[in-house]
PDB file of C-alpha atoms in Angstrom:
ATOM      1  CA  UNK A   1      83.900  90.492  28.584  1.00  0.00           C
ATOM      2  CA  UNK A   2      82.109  91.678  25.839  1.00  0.00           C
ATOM      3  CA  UNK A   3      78.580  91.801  24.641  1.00  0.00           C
ATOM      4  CA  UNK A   4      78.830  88.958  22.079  1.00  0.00           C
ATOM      5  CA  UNK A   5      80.540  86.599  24.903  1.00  0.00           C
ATOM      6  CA  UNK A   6      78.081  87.785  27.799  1.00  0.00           C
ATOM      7  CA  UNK A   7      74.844  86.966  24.824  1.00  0.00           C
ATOM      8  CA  UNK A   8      76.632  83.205  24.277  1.00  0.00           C
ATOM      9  CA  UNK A   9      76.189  82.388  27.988  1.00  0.00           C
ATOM     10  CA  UNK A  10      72.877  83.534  28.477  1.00  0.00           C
ATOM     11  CA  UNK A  11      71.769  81.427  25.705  1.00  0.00           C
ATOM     12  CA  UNK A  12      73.895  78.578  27.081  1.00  0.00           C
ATOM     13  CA  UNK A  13      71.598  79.160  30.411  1.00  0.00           C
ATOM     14  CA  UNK A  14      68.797  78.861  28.268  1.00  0.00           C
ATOM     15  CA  UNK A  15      69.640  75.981  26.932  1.00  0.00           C
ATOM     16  CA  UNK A  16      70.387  73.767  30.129  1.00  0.00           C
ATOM     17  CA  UNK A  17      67.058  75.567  31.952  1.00  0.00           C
ATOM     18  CA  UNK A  18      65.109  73.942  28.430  1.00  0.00           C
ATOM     19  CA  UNK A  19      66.945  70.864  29.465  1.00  0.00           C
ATOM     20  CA  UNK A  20      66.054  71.025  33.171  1.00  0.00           C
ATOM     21  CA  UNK A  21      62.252  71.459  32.148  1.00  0.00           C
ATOM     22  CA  UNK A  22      62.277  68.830  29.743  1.00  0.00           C
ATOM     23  CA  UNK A  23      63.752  66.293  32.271  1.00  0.00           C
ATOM     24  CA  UNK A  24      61.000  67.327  34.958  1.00  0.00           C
ATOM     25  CA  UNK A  25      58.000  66.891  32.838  1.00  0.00           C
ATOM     26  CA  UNK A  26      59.438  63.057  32.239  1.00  0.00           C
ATOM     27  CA  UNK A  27      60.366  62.838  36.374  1.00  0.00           C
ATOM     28  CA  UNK A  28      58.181  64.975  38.104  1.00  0.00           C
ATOM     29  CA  UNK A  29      55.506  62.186  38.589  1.00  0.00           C
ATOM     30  CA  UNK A  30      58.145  60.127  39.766  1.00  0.00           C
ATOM     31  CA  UNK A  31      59.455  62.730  42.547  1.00  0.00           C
ATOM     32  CA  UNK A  32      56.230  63.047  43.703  1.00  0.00           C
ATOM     33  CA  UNK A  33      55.657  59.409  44.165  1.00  0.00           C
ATOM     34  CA  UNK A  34      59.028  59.269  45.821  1.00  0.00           C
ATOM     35  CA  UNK A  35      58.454  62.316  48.037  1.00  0.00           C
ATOM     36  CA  UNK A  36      54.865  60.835  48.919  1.00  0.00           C
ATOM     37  CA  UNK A  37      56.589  57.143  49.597  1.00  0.00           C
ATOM     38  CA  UNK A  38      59.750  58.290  51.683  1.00  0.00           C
ATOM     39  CA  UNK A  39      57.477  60.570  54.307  1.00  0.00           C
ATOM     40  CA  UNK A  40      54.901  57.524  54.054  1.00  0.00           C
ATOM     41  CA  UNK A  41      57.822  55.424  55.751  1.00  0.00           C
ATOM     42  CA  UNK A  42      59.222  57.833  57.752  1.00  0.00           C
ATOM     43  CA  UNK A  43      56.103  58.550  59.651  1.00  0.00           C
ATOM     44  CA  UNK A  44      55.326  54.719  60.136  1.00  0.00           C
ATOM     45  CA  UNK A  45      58.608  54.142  61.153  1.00  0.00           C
ATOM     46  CA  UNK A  46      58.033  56.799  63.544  1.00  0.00           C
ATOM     47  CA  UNK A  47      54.687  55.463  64.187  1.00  0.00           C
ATOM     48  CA  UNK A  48      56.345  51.777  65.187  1.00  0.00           C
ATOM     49  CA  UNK A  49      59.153  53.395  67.506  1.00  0.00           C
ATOM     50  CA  UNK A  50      56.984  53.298  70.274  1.00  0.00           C
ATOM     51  CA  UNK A  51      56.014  49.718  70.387  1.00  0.00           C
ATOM     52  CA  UNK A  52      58.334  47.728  72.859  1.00  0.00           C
ATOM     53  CA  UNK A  53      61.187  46.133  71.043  1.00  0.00           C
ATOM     54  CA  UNK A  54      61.360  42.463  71.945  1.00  0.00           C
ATOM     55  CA  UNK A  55      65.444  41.797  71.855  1.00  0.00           C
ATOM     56  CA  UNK A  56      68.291  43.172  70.967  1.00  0.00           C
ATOM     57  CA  UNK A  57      68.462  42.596  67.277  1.00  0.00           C
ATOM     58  CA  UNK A  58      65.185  43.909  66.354  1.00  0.00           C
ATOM     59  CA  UNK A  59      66.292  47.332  68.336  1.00  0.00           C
ATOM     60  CA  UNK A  60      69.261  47.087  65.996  1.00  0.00           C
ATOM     61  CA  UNK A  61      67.352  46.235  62.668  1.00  0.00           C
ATOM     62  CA  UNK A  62      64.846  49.016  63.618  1.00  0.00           C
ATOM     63  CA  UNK A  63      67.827  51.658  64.232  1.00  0.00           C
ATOM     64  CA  UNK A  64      69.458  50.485  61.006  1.00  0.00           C
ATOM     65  CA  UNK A  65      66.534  50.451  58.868  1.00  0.00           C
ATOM     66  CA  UNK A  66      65.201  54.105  59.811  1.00  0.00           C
ATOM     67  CA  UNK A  67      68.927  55.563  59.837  1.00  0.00           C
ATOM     68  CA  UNK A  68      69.013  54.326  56.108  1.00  0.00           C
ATOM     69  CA  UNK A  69      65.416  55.653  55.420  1.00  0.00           C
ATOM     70  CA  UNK A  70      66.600  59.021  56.740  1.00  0.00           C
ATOM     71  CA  UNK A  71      69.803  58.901  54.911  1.00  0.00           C
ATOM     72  CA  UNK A  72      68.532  57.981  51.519  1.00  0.00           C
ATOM     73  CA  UNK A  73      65.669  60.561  51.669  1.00  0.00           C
ATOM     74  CA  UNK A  74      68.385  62.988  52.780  1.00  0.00           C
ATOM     75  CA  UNK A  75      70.349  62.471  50.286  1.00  0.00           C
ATOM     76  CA  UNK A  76      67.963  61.955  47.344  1.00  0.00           C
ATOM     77  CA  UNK A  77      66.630  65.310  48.678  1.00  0.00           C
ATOM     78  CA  UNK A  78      69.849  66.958  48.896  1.00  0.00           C
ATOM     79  CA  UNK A  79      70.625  66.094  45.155  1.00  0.00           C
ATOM     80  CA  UNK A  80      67.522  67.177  43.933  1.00  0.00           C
ATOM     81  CA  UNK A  81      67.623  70.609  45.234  1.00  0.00           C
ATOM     82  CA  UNK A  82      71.532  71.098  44.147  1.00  0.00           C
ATOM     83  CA  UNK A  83      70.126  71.700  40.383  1.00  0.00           C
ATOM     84  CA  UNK A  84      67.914  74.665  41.747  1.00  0.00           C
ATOM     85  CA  UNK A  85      71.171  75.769  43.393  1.00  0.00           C
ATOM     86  CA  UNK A  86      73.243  75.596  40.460  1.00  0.00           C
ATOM     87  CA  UNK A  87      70.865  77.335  38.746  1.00  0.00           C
ATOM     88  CA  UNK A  88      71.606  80.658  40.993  1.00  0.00           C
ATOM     89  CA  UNK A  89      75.209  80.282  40.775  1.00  0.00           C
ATOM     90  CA  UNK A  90      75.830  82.736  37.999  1.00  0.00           C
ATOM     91  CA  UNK A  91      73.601  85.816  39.667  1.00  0.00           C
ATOM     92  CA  UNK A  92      76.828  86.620  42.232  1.00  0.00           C
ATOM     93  CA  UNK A  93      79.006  86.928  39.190  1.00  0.00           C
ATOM     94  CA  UNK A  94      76.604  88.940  37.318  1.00  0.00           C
ATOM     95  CA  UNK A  95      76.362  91.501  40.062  1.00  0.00           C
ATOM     96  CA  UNK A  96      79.721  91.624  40.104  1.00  0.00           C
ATOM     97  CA  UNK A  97      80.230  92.808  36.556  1.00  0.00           C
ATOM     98  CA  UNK A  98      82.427  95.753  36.226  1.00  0.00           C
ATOM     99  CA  UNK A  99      80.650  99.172  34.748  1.00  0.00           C
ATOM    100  CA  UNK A 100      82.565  99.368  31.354  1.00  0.00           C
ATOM    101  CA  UNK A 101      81.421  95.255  30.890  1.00  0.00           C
ATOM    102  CA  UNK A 102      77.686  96.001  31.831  1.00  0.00           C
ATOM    103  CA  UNK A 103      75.821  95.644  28.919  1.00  0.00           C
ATOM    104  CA  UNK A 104      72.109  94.666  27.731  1.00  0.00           C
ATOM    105  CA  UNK A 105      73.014  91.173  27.735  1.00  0.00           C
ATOM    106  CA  UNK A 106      74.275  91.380  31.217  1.00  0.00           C
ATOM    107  CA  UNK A 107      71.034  92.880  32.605  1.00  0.00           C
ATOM    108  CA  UNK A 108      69.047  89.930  30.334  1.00  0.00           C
ATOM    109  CA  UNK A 109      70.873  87.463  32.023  1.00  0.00           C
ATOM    110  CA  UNK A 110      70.633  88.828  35.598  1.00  0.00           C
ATOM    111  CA  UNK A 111      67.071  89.070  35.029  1.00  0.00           C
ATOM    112  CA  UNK A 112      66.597  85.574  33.747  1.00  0.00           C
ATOM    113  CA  UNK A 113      68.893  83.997  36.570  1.00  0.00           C
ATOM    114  CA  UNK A 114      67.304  85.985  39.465  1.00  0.00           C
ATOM    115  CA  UNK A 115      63.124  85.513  38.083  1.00  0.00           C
ATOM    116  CA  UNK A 116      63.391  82.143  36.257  1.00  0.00           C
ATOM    117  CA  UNK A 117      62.586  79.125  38.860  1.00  0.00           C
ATOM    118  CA  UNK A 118      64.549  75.983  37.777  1.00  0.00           C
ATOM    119  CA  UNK A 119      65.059  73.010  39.543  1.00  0.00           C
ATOM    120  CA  UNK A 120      62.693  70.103  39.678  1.00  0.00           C
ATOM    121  CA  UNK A 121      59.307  69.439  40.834  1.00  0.00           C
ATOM    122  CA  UNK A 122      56.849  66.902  42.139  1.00  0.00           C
ATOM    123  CA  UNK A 123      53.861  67.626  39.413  1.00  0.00           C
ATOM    124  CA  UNK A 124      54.852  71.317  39.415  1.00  0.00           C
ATOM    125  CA  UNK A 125      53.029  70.943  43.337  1.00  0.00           C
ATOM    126  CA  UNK A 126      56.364  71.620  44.732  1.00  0.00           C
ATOM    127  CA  UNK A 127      60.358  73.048  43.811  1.00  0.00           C
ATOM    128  CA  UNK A 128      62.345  70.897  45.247  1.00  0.00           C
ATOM    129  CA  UNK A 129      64.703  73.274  46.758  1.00  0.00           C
ATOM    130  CA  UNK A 130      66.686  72.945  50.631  1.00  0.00           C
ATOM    131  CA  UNK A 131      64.060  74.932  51.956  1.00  0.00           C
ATOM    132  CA  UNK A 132      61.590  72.346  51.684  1.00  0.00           C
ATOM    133  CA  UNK A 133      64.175  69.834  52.034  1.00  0.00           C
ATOM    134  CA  UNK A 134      63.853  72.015  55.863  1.00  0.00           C
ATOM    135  CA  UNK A 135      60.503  71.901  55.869  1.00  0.00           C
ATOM    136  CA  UNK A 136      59.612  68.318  55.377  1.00  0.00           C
ATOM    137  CA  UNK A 137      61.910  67.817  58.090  1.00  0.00           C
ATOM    138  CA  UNK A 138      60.233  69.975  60.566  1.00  0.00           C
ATOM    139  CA  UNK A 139      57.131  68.887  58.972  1.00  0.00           C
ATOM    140  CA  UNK A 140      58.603  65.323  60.031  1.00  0.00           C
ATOM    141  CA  UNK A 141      59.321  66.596  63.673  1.00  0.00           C
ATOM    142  CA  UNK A 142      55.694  67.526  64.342  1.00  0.00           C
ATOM    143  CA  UNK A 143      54.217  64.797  63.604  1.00  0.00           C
ATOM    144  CA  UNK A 144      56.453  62.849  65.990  1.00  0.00           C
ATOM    145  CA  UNK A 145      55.665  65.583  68.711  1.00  0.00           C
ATOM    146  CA  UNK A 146      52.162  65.022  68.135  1.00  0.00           C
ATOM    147  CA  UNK A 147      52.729  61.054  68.066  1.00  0.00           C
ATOM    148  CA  UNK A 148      54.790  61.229  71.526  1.00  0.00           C
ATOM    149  CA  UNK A 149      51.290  63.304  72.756  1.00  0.00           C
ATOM    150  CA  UNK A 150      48.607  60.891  71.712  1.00  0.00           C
ATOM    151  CA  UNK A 151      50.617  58.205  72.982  1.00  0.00           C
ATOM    152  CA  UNK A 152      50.937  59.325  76.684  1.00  0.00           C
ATOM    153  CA  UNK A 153      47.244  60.283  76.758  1.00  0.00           C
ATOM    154  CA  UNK A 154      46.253  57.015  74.871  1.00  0.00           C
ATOM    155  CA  UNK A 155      48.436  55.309  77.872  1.00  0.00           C
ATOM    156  CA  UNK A 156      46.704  57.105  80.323  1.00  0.00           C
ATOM    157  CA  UNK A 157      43.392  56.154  78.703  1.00  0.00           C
ATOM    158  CA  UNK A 158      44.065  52.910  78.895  1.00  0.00           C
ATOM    159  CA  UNK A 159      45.026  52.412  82.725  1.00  0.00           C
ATOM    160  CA  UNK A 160      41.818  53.967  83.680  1.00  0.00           C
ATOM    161  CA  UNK A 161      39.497  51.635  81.628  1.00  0.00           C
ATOM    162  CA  UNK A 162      41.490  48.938  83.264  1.00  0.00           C
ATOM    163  CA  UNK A 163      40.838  49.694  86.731  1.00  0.00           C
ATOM    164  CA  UNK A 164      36.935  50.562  85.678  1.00  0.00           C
ATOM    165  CA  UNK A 165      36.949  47.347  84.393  1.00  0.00           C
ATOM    166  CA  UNK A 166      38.101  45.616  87.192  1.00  0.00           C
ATOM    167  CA  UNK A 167      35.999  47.356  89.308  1.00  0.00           C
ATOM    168  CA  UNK A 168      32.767  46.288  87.585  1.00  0.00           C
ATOM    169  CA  UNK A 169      33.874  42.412  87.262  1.00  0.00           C
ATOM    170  CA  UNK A 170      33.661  42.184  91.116  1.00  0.00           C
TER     171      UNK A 170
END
C-alpha cells in the first residue's frame, strides 16, 4: 500500500483511540463502581455458601443466583477488555508489511499501536484488559481459600468453648 493509504489509517486509529478516551472519562466512574459492586457480591455470596441451606429450593435459588452473578461479571468483563484487544489487532499486520511498503507511516503506526494503552478503565486505577479479568478471578479464589480456612478453625473454636462451657455449668 502506499504511504498516503498507510498515513489515512493511522489517523483513522487516532481517531477511534480519541473516541475510546472520550467514552472512558464519561464511564470510568461507572466501571469502577461496577467492578467494586460485582466482587462486593461475589465475595458475600461466597461468604453465605457456607451457612446450611434449609431445603431444596433455597440450594437452588442460591446456585442460580451466584451462577448469574458469575456470568454477568464474566461477561461484562469479557466485553470490556475486547476494546483493549481490538485495539492490538492491527500490530500483526503491521509487522507483516512487506519491505518495498515499509514506510514512515508504517513505523508511526506500529509505534502508536504497540506503546499507546487503549481500552477502558475504572478511574484510570485499572485497564480493563483479560489479564485482570484473570486476576480478579484468582483474586476471587483466594479469598474463598482463605474463607474455607477461617471457617474450619472458627468450627473448631467453637466445639471447644462448648465443652468448656459445659464443664464449668456442673
Amino acid at each position: 500500500m502506499p504511504e498516503l493509504w498507510w498515513a489515512e489509517a493511522r489517523n483513522d486509529y487516532n481517531r477511534l483511540a480519541t473516541l475510546t478516551r472520550r467514552v472512558d472519562s464519561y464511564v470510568s466512574d461507572i466501571v469502577l463502581l461496577s467492578f467494586a459492586n460485582n466482587l462486593y457480591f461475589i465475595c458475600i455470596q461466597l461468604l453465605n455458601s457456607f451457612k446450611p441451606m434449609r431445603d431444596m429450593v433455597q440450594t437452588v435459588y442460591f446456585c442460580f443466583s451466584f451462577g448469574f452473578l458469575l456470568a454477568r461479571t464474566a461477561a461484562v468483563s469479557l466485553y470490556a477488555a475486547s476494546v483493549h484487544d481490538e485495539s492490538l489487532l492491527p500490530a500483526p499486520i503491521l509487522y507483516s508489511v512487506s519491505g518495498s511498503s515499509y514506510s514512515m507511516e508504517v513505523v508511526r503506526f506500529l509505534t502508536q499501536v504497540t506503546t499507546d494503552n487503549i481500552g477502558l478503565t475504572g478511574m484510570k486505577f485499572f485497564s480493563i484488559t483479560r489479564s485482570l479479568v484473570l486476576t480478579v478471578a484468582g483474586t476471587i479464589v483466594t479469598y474463598e481459600l482463605v474463607l474455607v480456612q477461617f471457617n474450619a478453625v472458627q468450627q473448631v473454636d467453637s466445639s471447644s468453648i462448648n465443652i468448656t462451657n459445659a464443664c464449668m455449668v456442673k
